[in-house]
Each structure stands twice: as structure tokens, then as C-alpha cells.
């Protein structure tokens, strides 16, 4: 059986997006107040929600 090849974009798209959200969340928490606090909570909660969603799914086993 042949393995499927993935491009660099397919491999790093989600980690870069989540890393960017975390960076925005940390910067807004550090430098802002009031509305910025809400932005930081939202941008830091999204990666945690994605992590929880992915962890709750059944693992995909190749060949099954």
C-alpha cells in the first residue's frame, strides 16, 4: 500500500493557525485592557477547544 503524500501547506496549516491565535491572545492579554481581555480569552480558548475536540475523537488506525 502506498502512503499518501502531503504538501507543506497541508502539514503546517493548523499548527500555524493555532500558534497565531495563541500569539494574538497572549499579546492582547499583555498589552490591553477591557475589550482586549475578552479578545485574549477567546483567542486562548479556541486552541484549547480544538485540542479537546481532537482528543475526544477515536484514533484513526491505518488499514482499518
PDB file of C-alpha atoms in Angstrom:
ATOM      1  CA  UNK A   1       0.000   0.000   0.000  1.00  0.00           C
ATOM      2  CA  UNK A   2       1.277   3.424  -0.967  1.00  0.00           C
ATOM      3  CA  UNK A   3       1.427   6.252   1.575  1.00  0.00           C
ATOM      4  CA  UNK A   4      -0.391   9.457   0.749  1.00  0.00           C
ATOM      5  CA  UNK A   5       1.911  12.454   0.283  1.00  0.00           C
ATOM      6  CA  UNK A   6       1.061  15.765   1.934  1.00  0.00           C
ATOM      7  CA  UNK A   7       2.289  19.220   0.985  1.00  0.00           C
ATOM      8  CA  UNK A   8       3.971  21.544   3.483  1.00  0.00           C
ATOM      9  CA  UNK A   9       0.809  23.673   3.483  1.00  0.00           C
ATOM     10  CA  UNK A  10      -1.350  20.705   4.463  1.00  0.00           C
ATOM     11  CA  UNK A  11       1.041  19.685   7.235  1.00  0.00           C
ATOM     12  CA  UNK A  12       1.596  23.078   8.868  1.00  0.00           C
ATOM     13  CA  UNK A  13      -1.684  24.936   8.206  1.00  0.00           C
ATOM     14  CA  UNK A  14      -3.430  24.136  11.514  1.00  0.00           C
ATOM     15  CA  UNK A  15      -0.391  24.356  13.800  1.00  0.00           C
ATOM     16  CA  UNK A  16       0.477  27.781  12.357  1.00  0.00           C
ATOM     17  CA  UNK A  17      -3.118  28.997  12.649  1.00  0.00           C
ATOM     18  CA  UNK A  18      -3.392  27.850  16.263  1.00  0.00           C
ATOM     19  CA  UNK A  19       0.035  29.296  17.067  1.00  0.00           C
ATOM     20  CA  UNK A  20      -1.031  32.628  15.570  1.00  0.00           C
ATOM     21  CA  UNK A  21      -4.197  32.620  17.684  1.00  0.00           C
ATOM     22  CA  UNK A  22      -2.161  31.915  20.811  1.00  0.00           C
ATOM     23  CA  UNK A  23       0.272  34.716  19.942  1.00  0.00           C
ATOM     24  CA  UNK A  24      -2.581  37.207  19.440  1.00  0.00           C
ATOM     25  CA  UNK A  25      -4.206  36.063  22.682  1.00  0.00           C
ATOM     26  CA  UNK A  26      -1.032  36.429  24.735  1.00  0.00           C
ATOM     27  CA  UNK A  27      -0.185  39.827  23.221  1.00  0.00           C
ATOM     28  CA  UNK A  28      -3.701  41.173  23.805  1.00  0.00           C
ATOM     29  CA  UNK A  29      -3.646  39.931  27.411  1.00  0.00           C
ATOM     30  CA  UNK A  30      -0.283  41.566  27.997  1.00  0.00           C
ATOM     31  CA  UNK A  31      -0.858  44.935  26.319  1.00  0.00           C
ATOM     32  CA  UNK A  32      -4.608  45.575  26.524  1.00  0.00           C
ATOM     33  CA  UNK A  33      -7.471  46.100  28.932  1.00  0.00           C
ATOM     34  CA  UNK A  34     -11.260  45.712  28.881  1.00  0.00           C
ATOM     35  CA  UNK A  35     -12.146  44.630  25.323  1.00  0.00           C
ATOM     36  CA  UNK A  36      -8.667  43.274  24.828  1.00  0.00           C
ATOM     37  CA  UNK A  37      -9.194  40.937  27.779  1.00  0.00           C
ATOM     38  CA  UNK A  38     -12.231  39.437  26.052  1.00  0.00           C
ATOM     39  CA  UNK A  39     -10.204  39.009  22.862  1.00  0.00           C
ATOM     40  CA  UNK A  40      -7.423  37.283  24.779  1.00  0.00           C
ATOM     41  CA  UNK A  41      -9.874  34.894  26.462  1.00  0.00           C
ATOM     42  CA  UNK A  42     -11.445  33.995  23.122  1.00  0.00           C
ATOM     43  CA  UNK A  43      -8.187  33.529  21.233  1.00  0.00           C
ATOM     44  CA  UNK A  44      -6.691  31.427  24.027  1.00  0.00           C
ATOM     45  CA  UNK A  45      -9.850  29.315  24.427  1.00  0.00           C
ATOM     46  CA  UNK A  46     -10.136  28.361  20.747  1.00  0.00           C
ATOM     47  CA  UNK A  47      -6.911  26.278  20.654  1.00  0.00           C
ATOM     48  CA  UNK A  48      -7.982  24.537  23.882  1.00  0.00           C
ATOM     49  CA  UNK A  49     -11.371  23.724  22.364  1.00  0.00           C
ATOM     50  CA  UNK A  50      -9.707  22.329  19.226  1.00  0.00           C
ATOM     51  CA  UNK A  51      -7.369  20.233  21.386  1.00  0.00           C
ATOM     52  CA  UNK A  52     -10.292  18.862  23.404  1.00  0.00           C
ATOM     53  CA  UNK A  53     -12.275  18.098  20.261  1.00  0.00           C
ATOM     54  CA  UNK A  54      -9.363  16.261  18.635  1.00  0.00           C
ATOM     55  CA  UNK A  55      -8.558  14.345  21.840  1.00  0.00           C
ATOM     56  CA  UNK A  56     -12.157  13.145  22.174  1.00  0.00           C
ATOM     57  CA  UNK A  57     -12.265  11.627  18.692  1.00  0.00           C
ATOM     58  CA  UNK A  58     -11.480   7.989  18.050  1.00  0.00           C
ATOM     59  CA  UNK A  59      -7.934   7.485  16.741  1.00  0.00           C
ATOM     60  CA  UNK A  60      -7.654   6.664  13.059  1.00  0.00           C
ATOM     61  CA  UNK A  61      -5.753   3.441  12.566  1.00  0.00           C
ATOM     62  CA  UNK A  62      -4.239   2.926   9.098  1.00  0.00           C
ATOM     63  CA  UNK A  63      -5.689  -0.040   7.271  1.00  0.00           C
ATOM     64  CA  UNK A  64      -8.857  -0.312   9.332  1.00  0.00           C
TER      65      UNK A  64
END
